[in-house]
PDB file of C-alpha atoms in Angstrom:
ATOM      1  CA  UNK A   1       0.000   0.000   0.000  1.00 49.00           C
ATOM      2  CA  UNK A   2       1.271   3.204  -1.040  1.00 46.00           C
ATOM      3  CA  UNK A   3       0.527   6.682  -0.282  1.00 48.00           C
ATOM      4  CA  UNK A   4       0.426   9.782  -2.705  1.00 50.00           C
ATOM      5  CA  UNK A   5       2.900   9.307  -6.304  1.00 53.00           C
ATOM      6  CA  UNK A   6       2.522   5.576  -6.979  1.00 55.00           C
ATOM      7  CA  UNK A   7       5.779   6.035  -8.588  1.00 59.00           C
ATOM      8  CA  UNK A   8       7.813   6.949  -4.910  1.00 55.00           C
ATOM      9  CA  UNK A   9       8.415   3.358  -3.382  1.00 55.00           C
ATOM     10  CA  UNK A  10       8.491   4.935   0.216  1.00 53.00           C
ATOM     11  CA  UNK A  11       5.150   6.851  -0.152  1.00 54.00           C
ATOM     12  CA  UNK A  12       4.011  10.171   0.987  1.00 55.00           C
ATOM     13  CA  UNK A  13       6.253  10.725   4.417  1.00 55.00           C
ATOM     14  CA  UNK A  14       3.868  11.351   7.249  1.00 58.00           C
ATOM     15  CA  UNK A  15       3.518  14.950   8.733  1.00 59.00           C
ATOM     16  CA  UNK A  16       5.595  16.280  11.934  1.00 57.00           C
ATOM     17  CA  UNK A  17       4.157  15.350  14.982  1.00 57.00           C
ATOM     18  CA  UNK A  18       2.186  18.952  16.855  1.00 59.00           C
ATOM     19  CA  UNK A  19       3.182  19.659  19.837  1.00 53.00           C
ATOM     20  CA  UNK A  20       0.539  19.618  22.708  1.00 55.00           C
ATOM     21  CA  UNK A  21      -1.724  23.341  23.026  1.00 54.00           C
ATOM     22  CA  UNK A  22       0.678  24.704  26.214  1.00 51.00           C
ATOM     23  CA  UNK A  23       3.883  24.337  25.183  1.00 50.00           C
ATOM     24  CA  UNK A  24       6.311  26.071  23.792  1.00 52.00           C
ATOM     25  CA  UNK A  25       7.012  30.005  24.215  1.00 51.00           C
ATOM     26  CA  UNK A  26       3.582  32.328  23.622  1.00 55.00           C
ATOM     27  CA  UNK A  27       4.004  34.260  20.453  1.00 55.00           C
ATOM     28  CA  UNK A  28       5.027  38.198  20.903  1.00 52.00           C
ATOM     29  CA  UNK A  29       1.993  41.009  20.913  1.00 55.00           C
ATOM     30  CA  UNK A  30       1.531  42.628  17.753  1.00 58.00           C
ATOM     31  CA  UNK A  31       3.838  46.049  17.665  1.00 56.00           C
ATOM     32  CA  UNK A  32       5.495  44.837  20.588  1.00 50.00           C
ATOM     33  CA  UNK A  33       9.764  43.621  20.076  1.00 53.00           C
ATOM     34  CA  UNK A  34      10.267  39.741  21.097  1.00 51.00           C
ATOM     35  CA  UNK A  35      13.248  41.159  23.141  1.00 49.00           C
ATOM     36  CA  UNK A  36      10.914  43.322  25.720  1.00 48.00           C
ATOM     37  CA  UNK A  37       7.658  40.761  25.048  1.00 46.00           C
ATOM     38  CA  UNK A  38      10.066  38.055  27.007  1.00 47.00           C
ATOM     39  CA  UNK A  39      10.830  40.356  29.984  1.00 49.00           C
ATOM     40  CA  UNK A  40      14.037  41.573  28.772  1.00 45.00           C
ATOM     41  CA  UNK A  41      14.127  45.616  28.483  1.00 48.00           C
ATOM     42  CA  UNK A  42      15.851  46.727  25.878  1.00 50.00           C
ATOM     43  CA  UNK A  43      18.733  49.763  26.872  1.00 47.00           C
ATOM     44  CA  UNK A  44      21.280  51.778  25.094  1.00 46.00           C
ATOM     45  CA  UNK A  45      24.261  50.285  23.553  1.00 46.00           C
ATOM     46  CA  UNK A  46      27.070  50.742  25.733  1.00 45.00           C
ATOM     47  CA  UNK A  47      24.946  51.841  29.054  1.00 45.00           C
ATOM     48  CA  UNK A  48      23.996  49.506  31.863  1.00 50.00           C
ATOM     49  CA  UNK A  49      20.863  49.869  33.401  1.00 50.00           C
ATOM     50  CA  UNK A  50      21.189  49.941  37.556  1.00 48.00           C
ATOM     51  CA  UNK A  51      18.896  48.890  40.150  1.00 49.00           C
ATOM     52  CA  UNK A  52      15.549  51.062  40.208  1.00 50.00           C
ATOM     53  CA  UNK A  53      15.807  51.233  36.319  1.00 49.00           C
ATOM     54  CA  UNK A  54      18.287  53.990  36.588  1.00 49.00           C
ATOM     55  CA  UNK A  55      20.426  54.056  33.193  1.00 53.00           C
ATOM     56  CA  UNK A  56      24.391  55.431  34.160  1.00 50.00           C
ATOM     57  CA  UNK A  57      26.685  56.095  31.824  1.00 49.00           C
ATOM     58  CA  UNK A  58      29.853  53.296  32.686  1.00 57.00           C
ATOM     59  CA  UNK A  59      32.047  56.642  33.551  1.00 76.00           C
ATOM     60  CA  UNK A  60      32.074  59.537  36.252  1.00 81.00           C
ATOM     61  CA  UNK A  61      29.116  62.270  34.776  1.00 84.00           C
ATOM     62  CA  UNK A  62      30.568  65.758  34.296  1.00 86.00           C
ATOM     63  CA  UNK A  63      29.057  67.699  37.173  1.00 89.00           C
ATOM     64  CA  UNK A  64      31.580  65.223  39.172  1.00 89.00           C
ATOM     65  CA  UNK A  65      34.465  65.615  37.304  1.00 90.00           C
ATOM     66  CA  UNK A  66      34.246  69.167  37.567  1.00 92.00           C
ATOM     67  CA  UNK A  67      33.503  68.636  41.686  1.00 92.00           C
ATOM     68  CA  UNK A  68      36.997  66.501  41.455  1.00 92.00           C
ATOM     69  CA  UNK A  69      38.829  69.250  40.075  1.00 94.00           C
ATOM     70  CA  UNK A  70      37.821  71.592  41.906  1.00 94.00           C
ATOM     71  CA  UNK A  71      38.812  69.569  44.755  1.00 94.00           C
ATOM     72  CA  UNK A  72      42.113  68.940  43.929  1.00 95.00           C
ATOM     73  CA  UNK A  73      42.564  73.132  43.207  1.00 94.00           C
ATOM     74  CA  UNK A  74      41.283  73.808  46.604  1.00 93.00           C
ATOM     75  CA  UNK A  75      43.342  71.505  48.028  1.00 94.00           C
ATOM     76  CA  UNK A  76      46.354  73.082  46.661  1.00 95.00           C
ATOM     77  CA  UNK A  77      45.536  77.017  47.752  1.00 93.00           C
ATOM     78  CA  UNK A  78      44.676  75.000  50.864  1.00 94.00           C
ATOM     79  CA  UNK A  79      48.178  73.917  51.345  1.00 96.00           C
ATOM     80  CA  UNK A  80      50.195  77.100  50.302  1.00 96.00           C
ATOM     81  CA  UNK A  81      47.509  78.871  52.920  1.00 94.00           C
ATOM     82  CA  UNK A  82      49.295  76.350  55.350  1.00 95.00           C
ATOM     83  CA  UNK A  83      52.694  77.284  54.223  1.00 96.00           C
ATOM     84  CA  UNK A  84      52.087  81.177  54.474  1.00 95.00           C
ATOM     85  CA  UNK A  85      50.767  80.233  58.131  1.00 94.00           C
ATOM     86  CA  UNK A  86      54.038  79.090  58.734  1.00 93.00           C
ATOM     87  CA  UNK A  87      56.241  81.076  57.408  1.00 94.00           C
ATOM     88  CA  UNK A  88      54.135  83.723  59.365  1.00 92.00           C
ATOM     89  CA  UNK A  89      54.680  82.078  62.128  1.00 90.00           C
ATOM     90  CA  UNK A  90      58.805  81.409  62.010  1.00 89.00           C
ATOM     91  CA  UNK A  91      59.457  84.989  61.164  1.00 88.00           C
ATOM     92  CA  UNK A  92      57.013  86.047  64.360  1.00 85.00           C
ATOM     93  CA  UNK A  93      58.824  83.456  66.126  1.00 84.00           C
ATOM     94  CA  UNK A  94      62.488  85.179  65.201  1.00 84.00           C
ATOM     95  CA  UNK A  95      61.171  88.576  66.123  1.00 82.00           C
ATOM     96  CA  UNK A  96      60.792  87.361  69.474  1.00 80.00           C
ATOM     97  CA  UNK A  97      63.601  85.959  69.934  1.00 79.00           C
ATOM     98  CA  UNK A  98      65.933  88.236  68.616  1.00 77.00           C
ATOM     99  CA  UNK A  99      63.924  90.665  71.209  1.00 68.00           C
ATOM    100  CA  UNK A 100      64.646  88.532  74.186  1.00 65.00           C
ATOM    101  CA  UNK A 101      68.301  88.490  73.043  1.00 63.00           C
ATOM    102  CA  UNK A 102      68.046  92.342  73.109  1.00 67.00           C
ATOM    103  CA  UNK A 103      65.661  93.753  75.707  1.00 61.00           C
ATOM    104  CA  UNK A 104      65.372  90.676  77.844  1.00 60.00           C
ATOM    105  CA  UNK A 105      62.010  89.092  78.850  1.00 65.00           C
ATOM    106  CA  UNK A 106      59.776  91.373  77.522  1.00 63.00           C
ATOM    107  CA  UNK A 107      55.758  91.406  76.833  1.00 64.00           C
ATOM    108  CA  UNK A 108      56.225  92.032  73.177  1.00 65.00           C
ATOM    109  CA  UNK A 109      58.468  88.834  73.415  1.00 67.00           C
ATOM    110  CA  UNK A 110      55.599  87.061  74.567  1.00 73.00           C
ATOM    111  CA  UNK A 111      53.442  88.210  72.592  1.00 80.00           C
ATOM    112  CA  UNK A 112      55.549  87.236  69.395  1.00 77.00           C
ATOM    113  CA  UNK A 113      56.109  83.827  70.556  1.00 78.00           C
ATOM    114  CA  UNK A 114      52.151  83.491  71.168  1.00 85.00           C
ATOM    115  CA  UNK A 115      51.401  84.415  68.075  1.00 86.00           C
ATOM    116  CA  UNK A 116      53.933  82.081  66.178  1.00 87.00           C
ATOM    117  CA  UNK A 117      51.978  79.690  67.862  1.00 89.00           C
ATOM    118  CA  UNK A 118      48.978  80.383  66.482  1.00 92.00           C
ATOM    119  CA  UNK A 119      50.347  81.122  63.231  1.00 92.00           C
ATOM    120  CA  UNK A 120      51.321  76.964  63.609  1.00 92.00           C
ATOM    121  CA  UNK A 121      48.136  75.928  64.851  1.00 94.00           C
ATOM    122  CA  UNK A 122      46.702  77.585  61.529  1.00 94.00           C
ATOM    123  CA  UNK A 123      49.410  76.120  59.514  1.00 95.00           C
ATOM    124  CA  UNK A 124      48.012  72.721  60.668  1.00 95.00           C
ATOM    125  CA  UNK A 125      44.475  73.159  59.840  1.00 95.00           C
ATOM    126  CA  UNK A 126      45.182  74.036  56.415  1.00 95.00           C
ATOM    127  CA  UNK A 127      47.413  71.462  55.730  1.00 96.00           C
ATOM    128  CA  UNK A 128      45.023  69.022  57.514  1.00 95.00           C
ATOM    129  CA  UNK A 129      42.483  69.906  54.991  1.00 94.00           C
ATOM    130  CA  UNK A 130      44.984  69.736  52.499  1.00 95.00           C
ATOM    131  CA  UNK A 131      44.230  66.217  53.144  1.00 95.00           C
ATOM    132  CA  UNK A 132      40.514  65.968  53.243  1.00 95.00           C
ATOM    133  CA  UNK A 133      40.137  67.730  49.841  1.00 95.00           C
ATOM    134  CA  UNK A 134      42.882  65.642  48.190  1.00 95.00           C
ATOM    135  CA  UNK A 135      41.267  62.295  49.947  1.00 94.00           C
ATOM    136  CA  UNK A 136      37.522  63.223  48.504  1.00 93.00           C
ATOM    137  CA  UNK A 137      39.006  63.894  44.548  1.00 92.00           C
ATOM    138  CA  UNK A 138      40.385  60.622  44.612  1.00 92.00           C
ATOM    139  CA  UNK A 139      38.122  58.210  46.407  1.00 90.00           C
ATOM    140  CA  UNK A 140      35.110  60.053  44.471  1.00 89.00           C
ATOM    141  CA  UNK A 141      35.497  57.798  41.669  1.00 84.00           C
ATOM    142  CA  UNK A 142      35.231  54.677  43.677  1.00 80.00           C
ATOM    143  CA  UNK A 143      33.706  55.887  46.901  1.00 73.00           C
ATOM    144  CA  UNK A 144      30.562  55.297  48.431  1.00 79.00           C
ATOM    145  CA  UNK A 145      28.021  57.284  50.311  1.00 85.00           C
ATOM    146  CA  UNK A 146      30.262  58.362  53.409  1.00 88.00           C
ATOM    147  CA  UNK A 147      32.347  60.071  50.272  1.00 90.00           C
ATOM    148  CA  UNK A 148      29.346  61.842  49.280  1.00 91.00           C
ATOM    149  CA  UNK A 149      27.942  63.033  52.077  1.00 92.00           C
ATOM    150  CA  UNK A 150      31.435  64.345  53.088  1.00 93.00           C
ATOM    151  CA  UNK A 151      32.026  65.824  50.044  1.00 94.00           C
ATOM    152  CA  UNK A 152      28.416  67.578  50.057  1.00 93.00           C
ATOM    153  CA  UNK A 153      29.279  69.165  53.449  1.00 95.00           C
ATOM    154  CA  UNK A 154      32.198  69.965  52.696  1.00 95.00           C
ATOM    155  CA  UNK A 155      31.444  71.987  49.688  1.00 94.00           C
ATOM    156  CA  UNK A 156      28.469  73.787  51.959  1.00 94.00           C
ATOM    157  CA  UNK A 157      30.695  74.410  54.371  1.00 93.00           C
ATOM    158  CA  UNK A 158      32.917  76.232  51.602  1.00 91.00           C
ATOM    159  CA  UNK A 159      30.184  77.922  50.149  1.00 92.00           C
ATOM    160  CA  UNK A 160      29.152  79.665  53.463  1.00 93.00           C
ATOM    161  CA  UNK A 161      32.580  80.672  54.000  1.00 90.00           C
ATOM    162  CA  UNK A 162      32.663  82.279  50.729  1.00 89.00           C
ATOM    163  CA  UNK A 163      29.213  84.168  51.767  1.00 90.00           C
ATOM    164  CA  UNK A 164      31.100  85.319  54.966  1.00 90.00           C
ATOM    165  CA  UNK A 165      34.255  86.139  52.865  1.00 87.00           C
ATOM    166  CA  UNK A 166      32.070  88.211  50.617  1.00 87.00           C
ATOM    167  CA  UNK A 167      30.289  90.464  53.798  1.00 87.00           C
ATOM    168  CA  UNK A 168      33.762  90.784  54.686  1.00 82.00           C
ATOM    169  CA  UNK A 169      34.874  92.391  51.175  1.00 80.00           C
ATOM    170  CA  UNK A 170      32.175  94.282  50.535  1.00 76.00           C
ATOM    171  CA  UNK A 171      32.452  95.596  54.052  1.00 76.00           C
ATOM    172  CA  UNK A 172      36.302  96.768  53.021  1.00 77.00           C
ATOM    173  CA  UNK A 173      35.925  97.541  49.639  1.00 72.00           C
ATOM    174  CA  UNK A 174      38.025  94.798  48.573  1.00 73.00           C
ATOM    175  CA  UNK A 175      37.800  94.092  45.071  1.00 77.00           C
ATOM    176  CA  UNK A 176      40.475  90.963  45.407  1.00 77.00           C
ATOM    177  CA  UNK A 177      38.917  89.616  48.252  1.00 79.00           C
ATOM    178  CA  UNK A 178      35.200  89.724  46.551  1.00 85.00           C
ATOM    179  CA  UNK A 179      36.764  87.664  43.377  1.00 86.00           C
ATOM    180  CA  UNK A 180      38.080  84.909  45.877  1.00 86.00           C
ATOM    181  CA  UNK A 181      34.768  85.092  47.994  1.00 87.00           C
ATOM    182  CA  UNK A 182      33.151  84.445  44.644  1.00 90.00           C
ATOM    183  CA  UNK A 183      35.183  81.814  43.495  1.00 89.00           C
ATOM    184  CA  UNK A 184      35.025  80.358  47.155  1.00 88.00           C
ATOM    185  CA  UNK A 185      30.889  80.395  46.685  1.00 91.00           C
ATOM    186  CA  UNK A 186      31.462  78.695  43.184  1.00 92.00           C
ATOM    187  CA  UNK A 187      33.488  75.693  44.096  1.00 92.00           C
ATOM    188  CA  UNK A 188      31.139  74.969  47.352  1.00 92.00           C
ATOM    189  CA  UNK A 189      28.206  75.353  45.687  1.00 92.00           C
ATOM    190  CA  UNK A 190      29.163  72.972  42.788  1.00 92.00           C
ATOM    191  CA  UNK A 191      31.046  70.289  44.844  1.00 93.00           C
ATOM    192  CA  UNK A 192      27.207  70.122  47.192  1.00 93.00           C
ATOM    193  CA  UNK A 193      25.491  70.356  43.807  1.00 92.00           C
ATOM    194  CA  UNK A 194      27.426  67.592  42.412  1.00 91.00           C
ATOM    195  CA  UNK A 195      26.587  65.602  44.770  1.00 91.00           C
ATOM    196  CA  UNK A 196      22.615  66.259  45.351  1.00 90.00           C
ATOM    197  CA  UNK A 197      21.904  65.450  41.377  1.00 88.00           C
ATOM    198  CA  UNK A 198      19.961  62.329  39.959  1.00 88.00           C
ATOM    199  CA  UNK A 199      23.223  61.762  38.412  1.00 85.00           C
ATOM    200  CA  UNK A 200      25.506  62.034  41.271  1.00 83.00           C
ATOM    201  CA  UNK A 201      22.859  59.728  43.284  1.00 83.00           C
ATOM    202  CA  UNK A 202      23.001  56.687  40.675  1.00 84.00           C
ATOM    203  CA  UNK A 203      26.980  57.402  40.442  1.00 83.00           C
ATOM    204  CA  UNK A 204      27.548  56.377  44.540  1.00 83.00           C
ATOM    205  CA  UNK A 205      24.914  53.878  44.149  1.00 81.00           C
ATOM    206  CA  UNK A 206      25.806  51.710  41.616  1.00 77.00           C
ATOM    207  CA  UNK A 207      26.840  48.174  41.869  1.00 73.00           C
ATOM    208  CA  UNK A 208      30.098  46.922  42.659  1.00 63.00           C
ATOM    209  CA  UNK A 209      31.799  43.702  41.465  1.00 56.00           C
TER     210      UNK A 209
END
């Protein structure tokens, strides 16, 4: 018995077997891509998407760069602040001496060595945040929230003495000391800013591995 051309000797070969109603994937939605009708979301070449849905470019956005530059520039006026401190302070210190070696135990000597000493302790505030500002530029690109909170209060804190420098200024009718208040105000207000955007926020947040 053969099936279909009489001239075939095998016959007609039967048809595939169907598979059961159940199986199998569901077809797509009209209009819809197979990629996102399977639960995968599609996302921009080259960008990963983070927890939340939050899409982050894979470097440092530019608000922080700038933030890290700025760092790193008031970090260094920081430092020759601490160096005028002490050469302040070792020339004060001289005076005194020199007027101890003169005039004996005087008040003015005193009051010369006193001063060098506070012309020290001033030295070593600067340079210590020589060190903070130095530390937050290069741990922002693989800190985590303790960087960015620090850095955020720092740059506050920077802005406000800026604000306070500028009273002072305006007070004196300084014009050099309104363009540093200025600038001061700038780099605060940036460094907090970098760190308060939607940007910053995914940047400190993403995932590690």
């Amino acid at each position: 018995m053969s099936f279909g051309d009489p001239n075939n000797p095998y016959g007609q070969a039967p048809p595939p077997p169907q598979a059961p109603p159940g199986y199998g994937y569901p077809a797509a939605p009209q209009g819809v891509p197979p990629q996102q009708a399977y639960g995968y979301p599609q996302q921009p070449p080259g960008y990963p998407a983070y927890p939340g849905g939050m899409v982050m470019p894979p470097q440092m956005p530019g608000l922080m760069q700038t933030a890290r530059v700025f760092l790193f520039i008031v970090g260094a006026v920081q430092v020759l602040i601490g160096f005028l401190f002490l050469f302040i302070g070792a020339a004060a210190n001289d005076v005194s001496n020199k007027s101890d070696d003169t005039f004996g135990d005087t008040p003015f000597g005193d009051i010369g060595h006193a001063a060098a000493g506070i012309m020290v302790v001033f030295a070593l505030v600067f340079f210590g945040l020589t060190a903070l500002s130095i530390t937050l530029g290069v741990r922002l690109s693989k800190g985590r929230q303790g960087v960015r909170i620090t850095t955020m209060v720092y740059g506050i804190l920077g802005a406000v003495v800026g604000v306070l420098a500028l009273v002072g200024s305006a007070n004196n009718d300084s014009s050099g000391g309104l363009i540093w208040a200025f600038l001061w105000m700038a780099f605060g207000g940036i460094m907090a800013a970098a760190m308060m955007t939607r940007d910053g926020s995914a940047w400190f947040n993403r995932p590690r591995y």
